[in-house]
Coordinates of N, CA and C in Angstrom, one line a residue:
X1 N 113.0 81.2 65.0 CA 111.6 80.8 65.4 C 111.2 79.4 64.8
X2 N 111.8 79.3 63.8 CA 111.3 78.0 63.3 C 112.0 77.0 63.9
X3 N 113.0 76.8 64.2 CA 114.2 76.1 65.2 C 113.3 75.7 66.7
X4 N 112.7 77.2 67.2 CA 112.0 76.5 68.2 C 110.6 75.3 68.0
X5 N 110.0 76.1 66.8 CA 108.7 75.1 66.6 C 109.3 74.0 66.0
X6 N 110.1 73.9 65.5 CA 110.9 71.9 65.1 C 111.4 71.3 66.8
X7 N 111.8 71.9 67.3 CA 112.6 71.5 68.6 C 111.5 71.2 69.5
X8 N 110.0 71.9 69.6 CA 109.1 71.5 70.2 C 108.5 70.3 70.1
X9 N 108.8 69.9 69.2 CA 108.1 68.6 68.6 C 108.8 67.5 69.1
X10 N 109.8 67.6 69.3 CA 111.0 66.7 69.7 C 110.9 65.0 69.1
X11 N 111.0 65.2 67.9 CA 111.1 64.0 67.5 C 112.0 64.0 66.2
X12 N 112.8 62.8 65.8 CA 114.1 63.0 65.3 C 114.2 63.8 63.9
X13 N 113.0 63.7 63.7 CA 113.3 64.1 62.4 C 113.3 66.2 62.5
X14 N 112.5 66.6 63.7 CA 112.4 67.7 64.2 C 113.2 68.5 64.4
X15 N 114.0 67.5 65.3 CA 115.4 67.7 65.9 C 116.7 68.1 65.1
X16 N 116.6 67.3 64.0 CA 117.7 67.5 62.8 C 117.0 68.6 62.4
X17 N 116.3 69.5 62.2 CA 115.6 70.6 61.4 C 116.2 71.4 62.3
X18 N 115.5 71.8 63.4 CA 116.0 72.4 64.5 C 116.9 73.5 64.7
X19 N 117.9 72.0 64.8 CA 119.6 72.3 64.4 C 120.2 73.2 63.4
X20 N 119.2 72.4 62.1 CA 119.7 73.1 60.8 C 119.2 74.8 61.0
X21 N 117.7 75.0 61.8 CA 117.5 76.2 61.5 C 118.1 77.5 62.3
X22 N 118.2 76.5 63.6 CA 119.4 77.2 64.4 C 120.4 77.9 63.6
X23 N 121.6 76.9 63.0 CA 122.7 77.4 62.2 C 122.7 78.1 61.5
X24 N 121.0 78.2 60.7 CA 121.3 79.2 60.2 C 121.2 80.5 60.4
X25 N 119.9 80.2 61.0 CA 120.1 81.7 62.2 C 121.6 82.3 62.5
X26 N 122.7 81.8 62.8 CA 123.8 82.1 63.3 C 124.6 82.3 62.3
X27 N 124.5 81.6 61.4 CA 125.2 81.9 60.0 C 125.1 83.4 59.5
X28 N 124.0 83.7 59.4 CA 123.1 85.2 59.1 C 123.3 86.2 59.9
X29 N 123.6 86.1 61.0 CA 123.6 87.3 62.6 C 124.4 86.1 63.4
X30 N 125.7 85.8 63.6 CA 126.1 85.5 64.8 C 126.3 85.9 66.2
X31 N 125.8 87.2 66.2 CA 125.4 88.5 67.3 C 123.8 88.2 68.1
X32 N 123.1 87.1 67.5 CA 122.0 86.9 68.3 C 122.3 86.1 69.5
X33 N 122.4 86.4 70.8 CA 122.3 85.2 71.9 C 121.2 84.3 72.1
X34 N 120.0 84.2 71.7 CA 119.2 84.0 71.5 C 119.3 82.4 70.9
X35 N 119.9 82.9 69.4 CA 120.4 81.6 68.4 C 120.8 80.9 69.6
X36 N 121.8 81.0 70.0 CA 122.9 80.5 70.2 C 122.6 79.7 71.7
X37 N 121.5 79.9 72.6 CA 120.7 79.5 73.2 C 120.1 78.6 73.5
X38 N 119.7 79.0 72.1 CA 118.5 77.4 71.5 C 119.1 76.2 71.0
X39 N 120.5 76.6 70.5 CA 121.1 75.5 69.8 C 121.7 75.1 71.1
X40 N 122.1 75.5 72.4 CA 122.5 75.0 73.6 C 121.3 74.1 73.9
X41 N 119.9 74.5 74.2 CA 119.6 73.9 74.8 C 119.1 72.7 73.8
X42 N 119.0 72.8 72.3 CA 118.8 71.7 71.6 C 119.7 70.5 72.0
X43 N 121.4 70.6 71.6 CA 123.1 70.0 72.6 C 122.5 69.2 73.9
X44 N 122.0 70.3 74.8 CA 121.2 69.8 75.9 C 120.4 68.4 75.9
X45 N 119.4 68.5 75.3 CA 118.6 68.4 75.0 C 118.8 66.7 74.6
X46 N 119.8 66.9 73.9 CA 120.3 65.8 73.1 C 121.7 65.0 73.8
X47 N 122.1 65.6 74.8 CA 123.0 65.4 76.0 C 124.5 65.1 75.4
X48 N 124.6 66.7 74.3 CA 125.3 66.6 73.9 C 126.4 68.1 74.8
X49 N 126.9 67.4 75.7 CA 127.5 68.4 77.2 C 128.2 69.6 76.5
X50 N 129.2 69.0 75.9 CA 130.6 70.1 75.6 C 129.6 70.7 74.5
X51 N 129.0 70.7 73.5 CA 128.7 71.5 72.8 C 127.4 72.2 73.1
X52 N 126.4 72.4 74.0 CA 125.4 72.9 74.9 C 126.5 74.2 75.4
X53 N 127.5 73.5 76.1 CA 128.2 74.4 76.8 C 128.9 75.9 76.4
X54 N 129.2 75.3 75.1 CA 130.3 76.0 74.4 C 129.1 77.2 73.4
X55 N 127.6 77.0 73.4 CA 126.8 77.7 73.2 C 126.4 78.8 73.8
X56 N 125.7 77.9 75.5 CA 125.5 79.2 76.0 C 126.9 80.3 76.3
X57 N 128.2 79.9 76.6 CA 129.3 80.7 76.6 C 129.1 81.7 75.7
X58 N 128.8 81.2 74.8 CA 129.1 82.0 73.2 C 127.9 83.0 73.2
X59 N 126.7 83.0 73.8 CA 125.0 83.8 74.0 C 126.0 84.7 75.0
X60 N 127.0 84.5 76.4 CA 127.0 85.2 77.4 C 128.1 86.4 76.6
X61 N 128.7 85.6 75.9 CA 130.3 86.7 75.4 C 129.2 88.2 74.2
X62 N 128.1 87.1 73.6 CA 127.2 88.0 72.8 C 126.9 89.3 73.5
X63 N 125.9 88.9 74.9 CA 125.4 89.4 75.8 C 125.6 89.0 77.0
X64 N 126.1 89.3 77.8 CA 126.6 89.8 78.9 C 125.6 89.3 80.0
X65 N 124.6 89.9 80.0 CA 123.1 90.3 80.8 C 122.2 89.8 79.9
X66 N 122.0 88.6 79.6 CA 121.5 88.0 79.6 C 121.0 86.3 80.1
X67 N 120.4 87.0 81.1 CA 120.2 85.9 82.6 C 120.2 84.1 81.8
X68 N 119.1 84.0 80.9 CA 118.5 82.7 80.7 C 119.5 81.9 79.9
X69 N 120.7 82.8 79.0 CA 122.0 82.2 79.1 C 122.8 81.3 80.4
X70 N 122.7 82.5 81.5 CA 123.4 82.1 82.7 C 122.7 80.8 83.2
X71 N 121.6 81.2 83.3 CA 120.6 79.7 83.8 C 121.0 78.8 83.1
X72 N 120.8 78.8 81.7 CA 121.1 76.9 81.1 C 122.0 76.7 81.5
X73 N 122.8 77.3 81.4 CA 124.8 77.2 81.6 C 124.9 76.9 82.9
X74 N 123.8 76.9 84.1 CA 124.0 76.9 85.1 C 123.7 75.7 85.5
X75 N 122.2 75.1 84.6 CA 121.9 73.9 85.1 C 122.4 73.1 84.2
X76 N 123.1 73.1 83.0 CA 123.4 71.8 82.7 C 125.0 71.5 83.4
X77 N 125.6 72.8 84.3 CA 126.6 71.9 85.2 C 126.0 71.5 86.2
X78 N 125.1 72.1 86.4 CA 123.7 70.9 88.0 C 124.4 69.6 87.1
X79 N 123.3 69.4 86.0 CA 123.2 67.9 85.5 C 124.5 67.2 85.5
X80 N 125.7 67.8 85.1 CA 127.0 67.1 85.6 C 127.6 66.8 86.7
X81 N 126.7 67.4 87.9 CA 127.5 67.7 89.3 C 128.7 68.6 89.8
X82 N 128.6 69.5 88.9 CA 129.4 70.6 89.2 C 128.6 71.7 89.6
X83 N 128.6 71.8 91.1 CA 127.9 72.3 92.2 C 128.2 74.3 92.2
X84 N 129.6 73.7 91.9 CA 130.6 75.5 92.2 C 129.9 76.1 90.6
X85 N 130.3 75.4 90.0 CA 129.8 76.5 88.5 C 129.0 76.7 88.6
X86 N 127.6 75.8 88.7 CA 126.3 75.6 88.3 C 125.8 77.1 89.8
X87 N 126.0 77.5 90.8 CA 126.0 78.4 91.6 C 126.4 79.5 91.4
X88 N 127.8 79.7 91.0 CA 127.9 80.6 90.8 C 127.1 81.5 89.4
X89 N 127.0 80.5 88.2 CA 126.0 81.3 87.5 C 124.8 81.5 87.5
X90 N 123.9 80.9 88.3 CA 122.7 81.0 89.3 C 122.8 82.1 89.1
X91 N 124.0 82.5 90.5 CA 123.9 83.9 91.1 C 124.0 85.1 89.9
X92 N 124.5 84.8 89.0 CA 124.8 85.2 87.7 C 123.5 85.8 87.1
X93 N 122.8 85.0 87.1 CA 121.3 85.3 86.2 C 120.8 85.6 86.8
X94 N 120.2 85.4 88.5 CA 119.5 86.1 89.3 C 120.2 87.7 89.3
X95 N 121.6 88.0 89.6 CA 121.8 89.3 89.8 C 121.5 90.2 88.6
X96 N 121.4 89.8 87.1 CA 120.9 90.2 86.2 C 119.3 90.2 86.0
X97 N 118.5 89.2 86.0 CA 117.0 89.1 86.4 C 116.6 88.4 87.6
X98 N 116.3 89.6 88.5 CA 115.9 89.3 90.1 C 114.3 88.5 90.2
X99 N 113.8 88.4 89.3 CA 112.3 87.8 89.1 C 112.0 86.7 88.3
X100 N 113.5 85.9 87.8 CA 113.3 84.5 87.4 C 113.3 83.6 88.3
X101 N 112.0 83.2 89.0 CA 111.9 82.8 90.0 C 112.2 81.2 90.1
X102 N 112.8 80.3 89.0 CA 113.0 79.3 88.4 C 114.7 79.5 89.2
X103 N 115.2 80.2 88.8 CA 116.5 80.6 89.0 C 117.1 80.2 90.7
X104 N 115.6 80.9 91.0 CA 115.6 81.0 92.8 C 115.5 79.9 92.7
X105 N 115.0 79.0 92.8 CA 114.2 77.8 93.1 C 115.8 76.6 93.4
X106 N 116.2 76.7 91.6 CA 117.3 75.9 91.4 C 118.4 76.1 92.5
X107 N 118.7 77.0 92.4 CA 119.5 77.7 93.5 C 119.2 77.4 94.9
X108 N 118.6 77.2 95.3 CA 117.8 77.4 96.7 C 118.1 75.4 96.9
X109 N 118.1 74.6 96.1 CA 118.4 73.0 95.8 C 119.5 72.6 96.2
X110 N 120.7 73.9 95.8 CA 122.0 73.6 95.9 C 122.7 74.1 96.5
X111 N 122.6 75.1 97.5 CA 123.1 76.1 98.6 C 122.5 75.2 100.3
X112 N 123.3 75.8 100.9 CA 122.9 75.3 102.4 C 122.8 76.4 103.2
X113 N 121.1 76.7 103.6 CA 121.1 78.3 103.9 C 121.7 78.3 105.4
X114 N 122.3 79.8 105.8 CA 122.0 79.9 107.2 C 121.3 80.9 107.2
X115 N 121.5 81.6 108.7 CA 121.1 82.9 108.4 C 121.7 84.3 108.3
X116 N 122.9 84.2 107.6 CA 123.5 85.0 107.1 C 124.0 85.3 105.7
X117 N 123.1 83.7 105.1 CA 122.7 83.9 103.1 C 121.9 84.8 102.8
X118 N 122.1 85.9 102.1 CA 121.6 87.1 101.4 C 120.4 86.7 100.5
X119 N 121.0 85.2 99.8 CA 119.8 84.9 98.7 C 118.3 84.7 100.2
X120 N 118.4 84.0 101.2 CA 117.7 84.1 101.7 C 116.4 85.3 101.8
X121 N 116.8 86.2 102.3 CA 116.1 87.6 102.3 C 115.8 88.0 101.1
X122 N 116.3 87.7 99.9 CA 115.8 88.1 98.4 C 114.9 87.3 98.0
X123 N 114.6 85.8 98.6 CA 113.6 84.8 98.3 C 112.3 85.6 98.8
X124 N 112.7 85.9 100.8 CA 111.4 86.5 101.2 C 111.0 87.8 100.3
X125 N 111.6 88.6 100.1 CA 110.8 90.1 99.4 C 110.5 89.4 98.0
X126 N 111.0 88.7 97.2 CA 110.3 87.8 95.8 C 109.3 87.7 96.4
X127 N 109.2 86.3 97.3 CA 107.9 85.7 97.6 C 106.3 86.8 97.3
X128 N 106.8 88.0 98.6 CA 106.1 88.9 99.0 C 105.5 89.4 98.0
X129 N 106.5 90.0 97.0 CA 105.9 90.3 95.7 C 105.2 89.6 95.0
X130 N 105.7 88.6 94.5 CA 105.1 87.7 93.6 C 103.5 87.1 93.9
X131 N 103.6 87.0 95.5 CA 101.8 87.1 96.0 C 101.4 88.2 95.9
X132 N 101.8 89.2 96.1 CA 100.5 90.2 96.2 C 100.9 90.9 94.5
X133 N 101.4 90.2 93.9 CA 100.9 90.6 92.8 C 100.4 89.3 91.3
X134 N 100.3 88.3 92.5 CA 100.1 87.3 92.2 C 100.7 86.4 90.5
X135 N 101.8 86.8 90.7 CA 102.7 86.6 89.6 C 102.6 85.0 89.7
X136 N 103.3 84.2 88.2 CA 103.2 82.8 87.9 C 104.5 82.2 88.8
X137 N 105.4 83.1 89.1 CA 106.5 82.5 90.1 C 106.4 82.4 91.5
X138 N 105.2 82.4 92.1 CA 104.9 82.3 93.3 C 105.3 81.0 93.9
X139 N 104.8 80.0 92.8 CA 105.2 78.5 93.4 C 106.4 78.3 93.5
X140 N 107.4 78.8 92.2 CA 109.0 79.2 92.4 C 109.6 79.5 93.7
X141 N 109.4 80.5 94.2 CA 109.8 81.0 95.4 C 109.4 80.4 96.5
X142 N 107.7 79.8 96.7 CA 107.6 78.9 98.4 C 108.2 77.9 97.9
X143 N 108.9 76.9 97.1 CA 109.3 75.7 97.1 C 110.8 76.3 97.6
X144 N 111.0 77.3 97.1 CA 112.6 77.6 97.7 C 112.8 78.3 99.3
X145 N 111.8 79.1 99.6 CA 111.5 78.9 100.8 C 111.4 78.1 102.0
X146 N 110.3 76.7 101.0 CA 110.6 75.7 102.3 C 111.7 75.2 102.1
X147 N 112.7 74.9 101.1 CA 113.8 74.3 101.6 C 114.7 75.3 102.1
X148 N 114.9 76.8 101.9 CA 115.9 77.5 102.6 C 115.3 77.5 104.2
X149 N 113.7 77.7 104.9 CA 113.7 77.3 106.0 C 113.8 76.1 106.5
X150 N 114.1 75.2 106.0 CA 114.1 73.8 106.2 C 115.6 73.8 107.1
X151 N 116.4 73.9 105.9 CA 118.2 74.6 106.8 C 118.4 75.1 107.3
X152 N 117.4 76.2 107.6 CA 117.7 77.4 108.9 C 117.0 76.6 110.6
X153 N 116.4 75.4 110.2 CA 115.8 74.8 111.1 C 114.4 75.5 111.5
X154 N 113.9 76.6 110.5 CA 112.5 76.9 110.8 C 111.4 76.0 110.4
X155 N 110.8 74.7 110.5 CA 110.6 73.5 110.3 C 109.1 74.2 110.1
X156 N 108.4 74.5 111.0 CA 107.1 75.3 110.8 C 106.8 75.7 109.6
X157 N 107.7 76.8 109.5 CA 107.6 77.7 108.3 C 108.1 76.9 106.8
X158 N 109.0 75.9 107.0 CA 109.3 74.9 105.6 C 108.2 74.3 105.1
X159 N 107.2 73.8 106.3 CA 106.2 73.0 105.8 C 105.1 74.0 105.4
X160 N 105.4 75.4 106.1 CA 104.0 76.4 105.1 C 103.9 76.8 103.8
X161 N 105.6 76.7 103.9 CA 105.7 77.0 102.3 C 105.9 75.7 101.4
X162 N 106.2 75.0 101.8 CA 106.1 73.4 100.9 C 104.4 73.3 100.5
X163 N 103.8 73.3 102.1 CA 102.1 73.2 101.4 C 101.7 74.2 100.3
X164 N 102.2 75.3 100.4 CA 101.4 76.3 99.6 C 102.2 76.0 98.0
X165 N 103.2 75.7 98.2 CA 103.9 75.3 97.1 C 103.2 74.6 96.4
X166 N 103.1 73.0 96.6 CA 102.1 72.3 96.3 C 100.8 72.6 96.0
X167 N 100.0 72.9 97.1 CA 98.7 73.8 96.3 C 98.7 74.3 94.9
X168 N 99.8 75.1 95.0 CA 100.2 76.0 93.4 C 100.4 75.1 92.5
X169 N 101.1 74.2 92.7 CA 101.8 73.3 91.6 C 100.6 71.8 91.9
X170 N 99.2 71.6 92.5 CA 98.2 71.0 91.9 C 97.2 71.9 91.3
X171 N 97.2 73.1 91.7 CA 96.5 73.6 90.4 C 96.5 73.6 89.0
X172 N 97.5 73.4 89.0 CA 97.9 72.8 87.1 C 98.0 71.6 86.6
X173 N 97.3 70.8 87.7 CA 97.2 69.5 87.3 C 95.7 69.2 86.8
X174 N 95.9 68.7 85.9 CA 94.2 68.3 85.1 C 94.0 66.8 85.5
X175 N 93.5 66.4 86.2 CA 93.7 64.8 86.2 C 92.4 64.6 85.6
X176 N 91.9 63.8 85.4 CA 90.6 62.9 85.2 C 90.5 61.5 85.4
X177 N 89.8 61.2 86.2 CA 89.5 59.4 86.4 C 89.2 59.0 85.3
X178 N 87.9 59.3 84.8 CA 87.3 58.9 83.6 C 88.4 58.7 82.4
X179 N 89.2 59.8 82.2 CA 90.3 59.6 80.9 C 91.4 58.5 81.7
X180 N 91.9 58.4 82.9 CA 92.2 56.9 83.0 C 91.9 55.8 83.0
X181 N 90.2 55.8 83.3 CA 90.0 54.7 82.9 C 90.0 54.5 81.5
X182 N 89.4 55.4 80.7 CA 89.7 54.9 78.9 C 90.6 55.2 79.1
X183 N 91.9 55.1 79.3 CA 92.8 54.6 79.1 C 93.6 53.8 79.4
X184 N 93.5 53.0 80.5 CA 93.8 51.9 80.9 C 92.6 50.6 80.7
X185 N 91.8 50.9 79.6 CA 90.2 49.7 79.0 C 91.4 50.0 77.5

């Protein structure tokens, strides 16, 4: 925990803490996947490839079923362009947690739907859920929607879920005129 509040900070001196509290975390319990996570995404973070890598591996061998391993591991082979790994462990964390709707999203970037993609149909019953129980992954799932209808050529329905997407993702925007102008005076 302290590893994460140094790493939040992200500044160098933070960073080297981080690290150190990471280690030792792992030093102590090398059986946490967790540790082993954070020091990936610190690697990450610091775009440091092979040792990020060799982290989350070492969280998945810990734990098996634990999705947000598979996801880092997933997207820092996005970040390389390794399309096949970075998918197949997608599929990996989603078939372990069906409700990281982050997961969907990424996924949904790098596949080319038809209508005989499975993840498709799992996006719509997510979606469904996640509105009527108005979960924080709602925006998750219409951004991946409009682009899975986008490929299927449902063009209508891409742009329903792109707008709503959007909607979601400007509600969390704070802007203020006033705070740009002090701060552009």
């Amino acid at each position: 925990n302290l590893g994460l509040l140094f790493f939040n900070k992200q500044n160098e001196e933070s960073l080297i803490k981080a690290e150190k509290y990471y280690k030792k975390a792992i030093s102590i319990n090398n059986k946490i996947a967790e540790a082993h996570t954070n020091l990936g995404n610190l690697y990450s973070f610091l775009n440091k490839t092979e040792e990020s890598i060799k982290c989350y591996k070492n969280a998945i061998l810990i734990n098996p079923r634990f999705s947000y391993a598979f996801f880092n591991l997933a997207n820092r082979y996005l970040e390389m362009g390794n399309l096949k790994e970075s998918e197949l462990n997608l599929r990996k964390s989603i078939d372990i947690n069906n409700t990281l709707g982050v997961a969907h999203r990424l996924l949904s970037r790098i596949i080319k739907y038809n209508n005989k993609e499975p993840h498709f149909n799992q996006l719509n019953k997510n979606y469904k859920e996640a509105k009527n129980k108005k979960m924080k992954d709602e925006e998750e799932y219409a951004f991946a929607l409009g682009k899975a209808n986008e490929d299927i050529g449902n063009i209508d329905d891409s742009f329903k879920y792109y707008m709503e997407a959007n909607s979601f993702y400007r509600k969390k925007i704070n802007f203020s005129i006033q705070e740009e102008k002090n701060y552009f005076s």
